[in-house]
Coordinates of C-alpha atoms in Angstrom, one line a residue:
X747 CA -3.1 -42.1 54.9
X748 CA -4.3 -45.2 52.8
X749 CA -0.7 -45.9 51.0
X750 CA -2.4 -48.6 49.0
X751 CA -4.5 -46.8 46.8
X752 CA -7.9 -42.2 28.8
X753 CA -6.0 -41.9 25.9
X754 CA -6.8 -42.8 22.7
X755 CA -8.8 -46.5 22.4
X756 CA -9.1 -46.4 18.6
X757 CA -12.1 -47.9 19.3
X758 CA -12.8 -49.5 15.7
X759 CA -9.6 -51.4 15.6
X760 CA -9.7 -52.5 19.1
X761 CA -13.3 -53.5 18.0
X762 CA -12.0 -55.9 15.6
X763 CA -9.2 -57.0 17.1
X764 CA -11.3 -58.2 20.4
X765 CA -13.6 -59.6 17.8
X766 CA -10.7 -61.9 16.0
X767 CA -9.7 -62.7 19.1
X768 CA -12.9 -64.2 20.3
X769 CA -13.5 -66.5 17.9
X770 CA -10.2 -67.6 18.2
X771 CA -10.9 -68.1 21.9
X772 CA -14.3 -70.2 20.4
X773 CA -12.1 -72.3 18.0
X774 CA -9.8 -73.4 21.0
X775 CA -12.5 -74.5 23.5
X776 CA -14.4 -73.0 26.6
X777 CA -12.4 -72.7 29.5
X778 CA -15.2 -70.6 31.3
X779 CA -18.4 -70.1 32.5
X780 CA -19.6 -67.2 29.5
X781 CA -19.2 -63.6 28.7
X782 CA -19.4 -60.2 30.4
X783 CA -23.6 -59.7 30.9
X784 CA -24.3 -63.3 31.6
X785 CA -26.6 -63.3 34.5
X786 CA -24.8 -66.6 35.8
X787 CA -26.3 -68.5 38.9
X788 CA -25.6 -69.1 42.3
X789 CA -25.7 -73.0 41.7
X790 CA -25.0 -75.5 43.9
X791 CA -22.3 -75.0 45.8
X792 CA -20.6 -78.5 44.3
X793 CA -19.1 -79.5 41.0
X794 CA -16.2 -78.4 38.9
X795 CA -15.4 -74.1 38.7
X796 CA -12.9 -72.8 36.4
X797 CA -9.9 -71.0 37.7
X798 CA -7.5 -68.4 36.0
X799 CA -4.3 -67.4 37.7
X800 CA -2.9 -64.3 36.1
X801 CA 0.8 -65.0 36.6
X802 CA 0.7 -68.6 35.7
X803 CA 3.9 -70.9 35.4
X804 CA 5.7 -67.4 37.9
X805 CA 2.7 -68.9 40.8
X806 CA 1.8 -72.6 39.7
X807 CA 3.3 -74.7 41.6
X808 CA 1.8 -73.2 44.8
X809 CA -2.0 -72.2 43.7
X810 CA -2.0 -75.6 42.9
X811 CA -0.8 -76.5 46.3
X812 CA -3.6 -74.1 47.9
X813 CA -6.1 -75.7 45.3
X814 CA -5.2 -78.9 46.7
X815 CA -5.6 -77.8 50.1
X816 CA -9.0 -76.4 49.4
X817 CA -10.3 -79.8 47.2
X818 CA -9.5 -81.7 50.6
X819 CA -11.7 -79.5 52.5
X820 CA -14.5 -79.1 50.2
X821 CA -14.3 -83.0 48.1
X822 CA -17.7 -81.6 46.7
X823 CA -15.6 -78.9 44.4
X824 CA -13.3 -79.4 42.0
X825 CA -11.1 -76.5 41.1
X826 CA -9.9 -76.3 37.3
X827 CA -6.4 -74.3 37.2
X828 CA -5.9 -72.5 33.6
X829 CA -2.4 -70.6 34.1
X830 CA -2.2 -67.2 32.4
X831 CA 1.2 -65.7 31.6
X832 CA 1.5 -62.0 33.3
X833 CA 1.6 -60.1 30.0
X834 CA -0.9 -61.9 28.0
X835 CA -3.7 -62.2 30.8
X836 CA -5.4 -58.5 29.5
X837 CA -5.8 -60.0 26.0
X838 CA -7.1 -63.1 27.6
X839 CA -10.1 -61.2 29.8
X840 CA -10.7 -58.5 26.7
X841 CA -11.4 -61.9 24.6
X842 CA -13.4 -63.6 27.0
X843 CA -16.0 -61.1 28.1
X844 CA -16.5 -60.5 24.2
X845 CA -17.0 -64.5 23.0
X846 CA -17.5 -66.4 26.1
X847 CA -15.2 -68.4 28.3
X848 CA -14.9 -66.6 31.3
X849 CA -13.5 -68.2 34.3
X850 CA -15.5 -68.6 37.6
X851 CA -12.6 -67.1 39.6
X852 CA -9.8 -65.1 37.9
X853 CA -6.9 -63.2 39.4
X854 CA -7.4 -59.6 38.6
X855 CA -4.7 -57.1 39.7
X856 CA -5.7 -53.2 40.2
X857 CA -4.3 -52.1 37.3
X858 CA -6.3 -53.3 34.6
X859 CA -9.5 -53.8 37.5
X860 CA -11.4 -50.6 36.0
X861 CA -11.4 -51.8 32.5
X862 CA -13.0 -55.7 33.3
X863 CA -15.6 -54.2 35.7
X864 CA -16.6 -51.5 33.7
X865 CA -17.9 -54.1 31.4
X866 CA -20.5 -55.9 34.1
X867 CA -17.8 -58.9 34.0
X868 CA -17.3 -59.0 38.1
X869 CA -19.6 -59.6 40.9
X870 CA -19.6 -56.4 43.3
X871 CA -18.5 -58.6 46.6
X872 CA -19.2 -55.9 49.7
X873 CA -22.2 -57.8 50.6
X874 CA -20.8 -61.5 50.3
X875 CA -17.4 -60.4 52.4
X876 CA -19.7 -58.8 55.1
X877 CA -21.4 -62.3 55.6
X878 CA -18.1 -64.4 55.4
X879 CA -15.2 -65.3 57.4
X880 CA -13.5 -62.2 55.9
X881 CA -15.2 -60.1 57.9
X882 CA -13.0 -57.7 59.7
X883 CA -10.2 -59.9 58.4
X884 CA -9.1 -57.7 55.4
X885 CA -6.0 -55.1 54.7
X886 CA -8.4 -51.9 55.4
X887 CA -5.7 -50.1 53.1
X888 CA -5.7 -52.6 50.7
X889 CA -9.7 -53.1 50.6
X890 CA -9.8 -49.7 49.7
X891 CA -7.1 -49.5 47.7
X892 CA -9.2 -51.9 45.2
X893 CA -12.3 -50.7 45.8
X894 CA -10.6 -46.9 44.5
X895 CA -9.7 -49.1 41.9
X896 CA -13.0 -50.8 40.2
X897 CA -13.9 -47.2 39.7
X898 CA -17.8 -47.4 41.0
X899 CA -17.3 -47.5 44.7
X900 CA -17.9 -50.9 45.0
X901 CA -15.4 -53.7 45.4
X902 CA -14.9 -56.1 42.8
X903 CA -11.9 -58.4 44.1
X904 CA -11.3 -59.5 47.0
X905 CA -7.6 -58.4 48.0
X906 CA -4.8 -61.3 48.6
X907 CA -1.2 -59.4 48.5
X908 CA 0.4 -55.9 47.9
X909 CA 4.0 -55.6 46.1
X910 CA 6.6 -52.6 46.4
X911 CA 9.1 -51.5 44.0
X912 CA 12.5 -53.5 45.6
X913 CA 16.2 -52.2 44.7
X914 CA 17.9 -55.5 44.6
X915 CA 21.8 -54.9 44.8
X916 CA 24.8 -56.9 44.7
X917 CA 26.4 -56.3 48.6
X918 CA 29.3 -58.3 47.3
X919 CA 30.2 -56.0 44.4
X920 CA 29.5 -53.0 46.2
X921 CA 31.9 -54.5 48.8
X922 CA 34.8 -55.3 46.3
X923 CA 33.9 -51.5 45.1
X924 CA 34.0 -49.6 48.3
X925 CA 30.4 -48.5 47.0
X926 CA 28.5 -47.4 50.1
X927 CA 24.5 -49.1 50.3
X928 CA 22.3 -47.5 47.1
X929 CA 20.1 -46.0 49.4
X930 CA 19.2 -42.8 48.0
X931 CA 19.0 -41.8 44.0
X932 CA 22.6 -39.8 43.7
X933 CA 24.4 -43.0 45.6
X934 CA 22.2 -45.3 43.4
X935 CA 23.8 -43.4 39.9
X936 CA 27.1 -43.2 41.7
X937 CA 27.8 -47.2 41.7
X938 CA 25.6 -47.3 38.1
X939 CA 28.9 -45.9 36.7
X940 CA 31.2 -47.2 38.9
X941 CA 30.3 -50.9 38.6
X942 CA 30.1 -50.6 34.8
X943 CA 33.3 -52.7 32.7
X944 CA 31.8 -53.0 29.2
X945 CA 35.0 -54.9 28.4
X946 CA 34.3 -57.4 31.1
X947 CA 30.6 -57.9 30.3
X948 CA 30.0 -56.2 33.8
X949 CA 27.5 -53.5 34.5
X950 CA 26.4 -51.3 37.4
X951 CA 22.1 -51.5 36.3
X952 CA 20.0 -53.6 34.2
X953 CA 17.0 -51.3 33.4
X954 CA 13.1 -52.6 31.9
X955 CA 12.4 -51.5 28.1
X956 CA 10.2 -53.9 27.3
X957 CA 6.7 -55.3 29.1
X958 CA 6.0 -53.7 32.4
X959 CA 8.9 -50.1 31.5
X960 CA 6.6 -47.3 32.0
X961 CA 5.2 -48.2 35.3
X962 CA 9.4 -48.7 36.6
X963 CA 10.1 -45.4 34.2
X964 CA 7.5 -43.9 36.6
X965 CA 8.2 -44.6 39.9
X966 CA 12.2 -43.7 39.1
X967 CA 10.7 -40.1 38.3
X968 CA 8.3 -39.4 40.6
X969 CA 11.3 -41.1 43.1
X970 CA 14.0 -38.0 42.1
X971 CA 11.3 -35.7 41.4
X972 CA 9.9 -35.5 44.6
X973 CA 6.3 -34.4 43.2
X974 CA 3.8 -35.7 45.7
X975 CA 0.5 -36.1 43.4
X976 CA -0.4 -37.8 39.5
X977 CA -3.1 -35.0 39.1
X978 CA -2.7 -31.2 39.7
X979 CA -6.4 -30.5 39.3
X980 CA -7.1 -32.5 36.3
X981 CA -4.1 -32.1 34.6
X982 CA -1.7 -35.1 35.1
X983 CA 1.9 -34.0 36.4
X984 CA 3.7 -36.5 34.2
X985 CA 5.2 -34.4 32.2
X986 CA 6.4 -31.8 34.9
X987 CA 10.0 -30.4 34.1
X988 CA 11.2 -32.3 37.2
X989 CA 9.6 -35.7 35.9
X990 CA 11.6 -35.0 32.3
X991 CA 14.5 -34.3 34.4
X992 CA 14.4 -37.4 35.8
X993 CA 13.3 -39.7 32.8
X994 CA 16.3 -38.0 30.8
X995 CA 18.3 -39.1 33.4
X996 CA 17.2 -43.0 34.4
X997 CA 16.9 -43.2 30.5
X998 CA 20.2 -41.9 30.0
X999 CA 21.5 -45.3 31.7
X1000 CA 20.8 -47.4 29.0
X1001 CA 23.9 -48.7 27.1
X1002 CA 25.8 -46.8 29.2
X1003 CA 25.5 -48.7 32.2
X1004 CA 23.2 -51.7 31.2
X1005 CA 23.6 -54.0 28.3
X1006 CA 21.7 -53.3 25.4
X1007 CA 19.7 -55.7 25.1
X1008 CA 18.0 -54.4 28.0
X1009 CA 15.5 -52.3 25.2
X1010 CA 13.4 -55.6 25.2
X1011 CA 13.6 -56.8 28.6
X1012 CA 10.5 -57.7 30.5
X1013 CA 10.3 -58.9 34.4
X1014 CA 11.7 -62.3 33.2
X1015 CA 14.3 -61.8 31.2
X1016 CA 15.5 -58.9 33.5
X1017 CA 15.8 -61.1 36.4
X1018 CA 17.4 -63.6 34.8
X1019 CA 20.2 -61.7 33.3
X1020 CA 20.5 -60.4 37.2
X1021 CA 20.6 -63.5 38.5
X1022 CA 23.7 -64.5 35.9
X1023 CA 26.0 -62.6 38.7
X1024 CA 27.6 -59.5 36.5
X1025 CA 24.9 -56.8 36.8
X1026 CA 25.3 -54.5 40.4
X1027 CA 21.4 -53.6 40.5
X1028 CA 18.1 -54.8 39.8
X1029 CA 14.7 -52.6 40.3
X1030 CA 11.8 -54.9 40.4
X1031 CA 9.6 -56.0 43.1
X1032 CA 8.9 -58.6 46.0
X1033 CA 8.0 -61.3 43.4
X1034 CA 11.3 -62.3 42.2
X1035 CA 12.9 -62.7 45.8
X1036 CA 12.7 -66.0 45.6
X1037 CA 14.5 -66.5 42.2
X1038 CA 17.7 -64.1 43.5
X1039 CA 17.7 -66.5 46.7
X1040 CA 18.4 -69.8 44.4
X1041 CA 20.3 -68.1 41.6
X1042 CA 22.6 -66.6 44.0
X1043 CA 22.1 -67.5 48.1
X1044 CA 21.3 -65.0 50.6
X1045 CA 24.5 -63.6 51.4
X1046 CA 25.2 -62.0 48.2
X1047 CA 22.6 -59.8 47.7
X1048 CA 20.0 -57.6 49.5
X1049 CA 16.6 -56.4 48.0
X1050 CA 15.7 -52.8 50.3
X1051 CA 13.2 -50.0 49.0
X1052 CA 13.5 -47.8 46.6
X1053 CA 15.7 -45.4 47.0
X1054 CA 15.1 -41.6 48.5
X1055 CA 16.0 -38.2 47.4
X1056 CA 19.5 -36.6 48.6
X1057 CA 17.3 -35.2 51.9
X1058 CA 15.9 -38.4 53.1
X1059 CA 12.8 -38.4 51.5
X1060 CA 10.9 -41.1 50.1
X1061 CA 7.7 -40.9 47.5
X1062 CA 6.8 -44.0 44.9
X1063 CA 4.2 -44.5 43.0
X1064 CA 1.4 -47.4 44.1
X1065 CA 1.8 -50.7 43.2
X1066 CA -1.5 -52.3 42.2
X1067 CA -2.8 -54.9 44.3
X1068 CA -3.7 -57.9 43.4
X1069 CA -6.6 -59.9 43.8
X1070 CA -9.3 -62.8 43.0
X1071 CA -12.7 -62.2 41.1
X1072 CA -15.6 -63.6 41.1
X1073 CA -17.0 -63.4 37.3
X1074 CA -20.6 -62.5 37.0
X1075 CA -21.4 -65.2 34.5
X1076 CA -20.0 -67.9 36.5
X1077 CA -23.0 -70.6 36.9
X1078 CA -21.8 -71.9 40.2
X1079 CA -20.8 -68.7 42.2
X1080 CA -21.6 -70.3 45.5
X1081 CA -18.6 -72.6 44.8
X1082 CA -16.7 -69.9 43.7
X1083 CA -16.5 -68.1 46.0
X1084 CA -15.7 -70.4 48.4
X1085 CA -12.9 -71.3 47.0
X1086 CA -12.5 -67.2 47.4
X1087 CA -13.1 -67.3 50.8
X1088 CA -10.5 -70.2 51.8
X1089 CA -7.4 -68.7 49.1
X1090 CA -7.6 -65.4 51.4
X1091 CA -7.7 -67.3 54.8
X1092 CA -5.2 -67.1 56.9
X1093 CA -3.3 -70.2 56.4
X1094 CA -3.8 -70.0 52.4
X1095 CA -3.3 -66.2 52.4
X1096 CA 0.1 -67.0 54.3
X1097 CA 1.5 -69.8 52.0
X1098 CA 1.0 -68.0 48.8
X1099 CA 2.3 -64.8 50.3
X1100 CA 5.1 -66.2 51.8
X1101 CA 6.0 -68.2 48.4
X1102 CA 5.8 -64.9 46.7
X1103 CA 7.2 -62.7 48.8
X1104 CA 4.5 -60.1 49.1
X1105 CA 2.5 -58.4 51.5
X1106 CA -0.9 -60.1 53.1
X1107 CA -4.1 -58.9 52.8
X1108 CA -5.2 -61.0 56.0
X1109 CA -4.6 -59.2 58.6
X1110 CA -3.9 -62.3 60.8
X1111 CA -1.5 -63.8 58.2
X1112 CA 0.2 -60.2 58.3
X1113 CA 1.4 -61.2 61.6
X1114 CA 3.2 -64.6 60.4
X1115 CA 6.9 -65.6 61.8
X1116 CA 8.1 -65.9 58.5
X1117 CA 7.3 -62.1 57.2
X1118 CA 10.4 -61.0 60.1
X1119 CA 12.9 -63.4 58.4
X1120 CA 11.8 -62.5 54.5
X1121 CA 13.9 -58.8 54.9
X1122 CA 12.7 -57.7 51.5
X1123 CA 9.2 -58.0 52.8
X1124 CA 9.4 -57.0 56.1
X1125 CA 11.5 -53.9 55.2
X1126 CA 8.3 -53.2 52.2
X1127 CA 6.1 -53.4 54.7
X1128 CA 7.3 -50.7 57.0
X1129 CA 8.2 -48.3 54.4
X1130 CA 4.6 -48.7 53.4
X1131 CA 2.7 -48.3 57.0
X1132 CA 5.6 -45.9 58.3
X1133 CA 3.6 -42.9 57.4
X1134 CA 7.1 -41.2 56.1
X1135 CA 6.2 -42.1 52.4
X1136 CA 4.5 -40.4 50.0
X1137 CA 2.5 -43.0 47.8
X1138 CA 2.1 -41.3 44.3
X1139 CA -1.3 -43.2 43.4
X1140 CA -1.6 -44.0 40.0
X1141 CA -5.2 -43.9 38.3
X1142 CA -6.2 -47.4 38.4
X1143 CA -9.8 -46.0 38.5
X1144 CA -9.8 -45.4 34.7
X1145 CA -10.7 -47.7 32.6
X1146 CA -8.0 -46.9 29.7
X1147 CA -5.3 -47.0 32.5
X1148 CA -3.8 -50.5 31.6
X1149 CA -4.0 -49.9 27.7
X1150 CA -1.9 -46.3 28.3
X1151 CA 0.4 -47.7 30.6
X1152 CA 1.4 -50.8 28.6
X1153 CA 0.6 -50.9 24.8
X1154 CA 0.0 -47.3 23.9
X1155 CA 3.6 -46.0 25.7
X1156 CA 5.4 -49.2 26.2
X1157 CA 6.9 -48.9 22.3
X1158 CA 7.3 -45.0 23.0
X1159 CA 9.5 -45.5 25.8
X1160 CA 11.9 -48.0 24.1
X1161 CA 12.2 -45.4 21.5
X1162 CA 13.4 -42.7 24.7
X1163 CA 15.7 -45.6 25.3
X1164 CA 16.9 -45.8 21.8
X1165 CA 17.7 -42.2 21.5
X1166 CA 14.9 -41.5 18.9
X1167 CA 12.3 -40.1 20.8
X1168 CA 12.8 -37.3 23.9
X1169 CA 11.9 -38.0 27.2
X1170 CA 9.6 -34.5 26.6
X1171 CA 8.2 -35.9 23.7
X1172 CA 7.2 -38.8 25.4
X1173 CA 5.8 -37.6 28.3
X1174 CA 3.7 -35.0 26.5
X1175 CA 2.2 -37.4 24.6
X1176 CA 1.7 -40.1 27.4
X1177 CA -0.3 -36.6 29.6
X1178 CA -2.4 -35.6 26.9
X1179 CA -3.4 -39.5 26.7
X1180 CA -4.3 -39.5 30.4
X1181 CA -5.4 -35.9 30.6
X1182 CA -8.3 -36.6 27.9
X1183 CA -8.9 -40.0 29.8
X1184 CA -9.2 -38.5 32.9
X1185 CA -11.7 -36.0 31.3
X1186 CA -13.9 -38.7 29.8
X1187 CA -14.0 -40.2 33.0
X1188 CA -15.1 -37.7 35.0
X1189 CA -18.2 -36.3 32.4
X1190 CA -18.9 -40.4 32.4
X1191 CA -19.1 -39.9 36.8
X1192 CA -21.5 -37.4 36.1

């Protein structure tokens, strides 16, 4: 089983929008090689190539340790690093491919992959990894997982590290609680309440309302729910009565057992407040092991998997995997992607994984001392290749998945949160977005 693996565009508006943006993006300088249709050029192989990281200041410090690394190897390249913040790095690519300044090499994660090479931005890369050190070298699960992903059966990143959903708990307070380990959904809402003392500023959960909420509101659901698929036919399953059962409950958490200022909290703000010391439970990912280890040491806190249904059972939705693109306008694509080649080598593939806590995509950095001693990791990584769970994959493949999932719902879901909107409500109108998506897609495929 590969475990790895719309709505409404208002397509004037967005029209003008991209359109502001871009000259905008003109006004400010080039930090790129051009805009999605370029031709670009192979080049020389030497000279200066534009980089984008899309999780800049999270991931700096140690791309520009592997960027380093590389410019020592190859003192023919120079590698320019232009850090992108997580949730503005959409806005950035929609600018780009419309007025120019895309980079040589950009970091492009599976959930908004569809969208970028759906508009001739990315080189298709099958032929280039086939003639490359890579060979035979690459996450089979993973490789597929983006190739599912670009939406045209052809692969358009090349894969460096999968994330899982992590329950990060405080052992200490569930210690002082008598709190047994959160490891399935009734024990997890069980010490939500009990570690909860409004009047001492404590709580039991610290929930996400703002950037990134509806893909954590949707692996919680399909978590309890148990449903096994996002499509039954061509019907998304979203709003199932068992999915509203369970967004009715997770929702119901907020101000009850998490602060309130949770509405607005995106990955950074959440952890943060975490790492402060009075919240019992975190759900986030592999990412932000690292900040939990300084903030608090490693004997306070353990990050597992999500947790199962009552019965032992375990389903979560995908999390995208992440990867490196090589943009079709780029005028020096030799260089490119070599620097490509030596970021998912083993040694560089290793470093940044390790300093993020994720998953590999080389196989032979997979195998690394340190991935046994990172337990976040190493527990992710068997829940994902056990072959027990059942991986809910979410519809990377269309190209309106990232706008539905993030600026169309994210509002909508604070308003669940709030009290003003039903979990129903909101999960009708978040199917019927996907549901006509998934339609256009298909008579597109056609």
């Amino acid at each position: 089983m590969n475990v790895f693996r719309g709505g409404r565009r208002r397509a004037a508006t967005a029209l003008t929008l991209t359109s502001l943006l871009a000259l905008t993006a003109t006004a400010c300088g080039d930090d790129g090689s051009g805009a999605a249709g370029d031709k670009g050029a192979e080049g020389s192989g030497k000279g200066e190539i534009t980089f984008w990281d899309n999780n800049g200041g999270v991931r700096t410090d140690i791309w520009k340790e592997i960027i380093a690394d590389f410019e020592k190897a190859n003192p023919d390249i120079k590698v320019k690093y232009v850090g992108i913040a997580a949730k503005e790095v959409q806005s950035k690519y929609d600018t780009a491919i419309q007025g120019g300044g895309l980079p040589d090499v950009g970091g492009v994660g599976a959930a908004m992959l569809a969208g970028i090479a759906a508009q001739h931005a990315l080189e298709p890369l099958d032929a280039r990894i086939e003639s490359s050190s890579l060979k035979g070298k690459l996450n089979t699960g993973m490789v597929e997982s983006v190739r599912s992903a670009g939406g045209q059966d052809e692969l358009f990143t090349v894969p460096t590290s999968a994330n899982n959903g992590v329950l990060y708990y405080r052992t200490d307070l569930f210690r002082a609680a008598g709190l047994p380990e959160p490891t399935t959904w009734p024990a997890f809402y069980r010490a939500a309440e009990k570690l909860t003392d409004p009047k001492d500023n404590r709580f039991g959960y610290t929930i996400r309302g703002g950037a990134g909420s509806v893909a954590q509101a949707l692996d919680a659901m399909y978590g309890q729910s148990g449903i096994t698929g996002f499509w039954k036919g061509d019907t998304t399953t979203v709003n199932d009565p068992a999915n509203v059962a369970a967004l009715e409950k997770y929702a119901g958490l907020f101000k009850r057992t998490t602060p309130a200022a949770d509405v607005n909290n995106d990955f950074t703000k959440m952890v943060a407040q975490w790492d402060s010391g009075r919240i019992g439970m975190l759900n986030h990912n592999l990412g932000s092991y690292q900040d939990h280890v300084k903030a608090l040491g490693t004997g306070k806190f353990r990050g597992i998997p999500n947790p199962t249904r009552e019965d032992g059972t375990r389903v979560q939705v995908s999390n995208p995997v992440d990867g490196l693109g090589l943009f079709s306008s780029s005028k020096n694509k030799t260089a490119a992607w070599k620097f490509i080649e030596f970021a998912a080598s083993h040694e560089a593939n290793s470093k940044w994984n390790e300093s993020a806590g994720a998953i590999p995509s080389n196989t032979e950095a997979a195998q690394d001392a340190w991935i046994k001693e990172s337990e976040p990791t190493r527990l992710a990584a068997e829940t994902l290749f056990s072959g027990k769970t059942v991986i809910v994959q979410l519809p990377y493949y269309l190209p309106d998945w990232n706008t539905i999932s993030k600026a169309d719902n994210e509002p909508a879901f604070q308003k669940v949160l709030l009290g003003t909107m039903s979990a129903k409500d909101f999960l009708d109108e978040l199917a019927e977005q996907l549901n006509k998506a998934q339609a256009e897609w298909k008579s597109r495929a056609r």
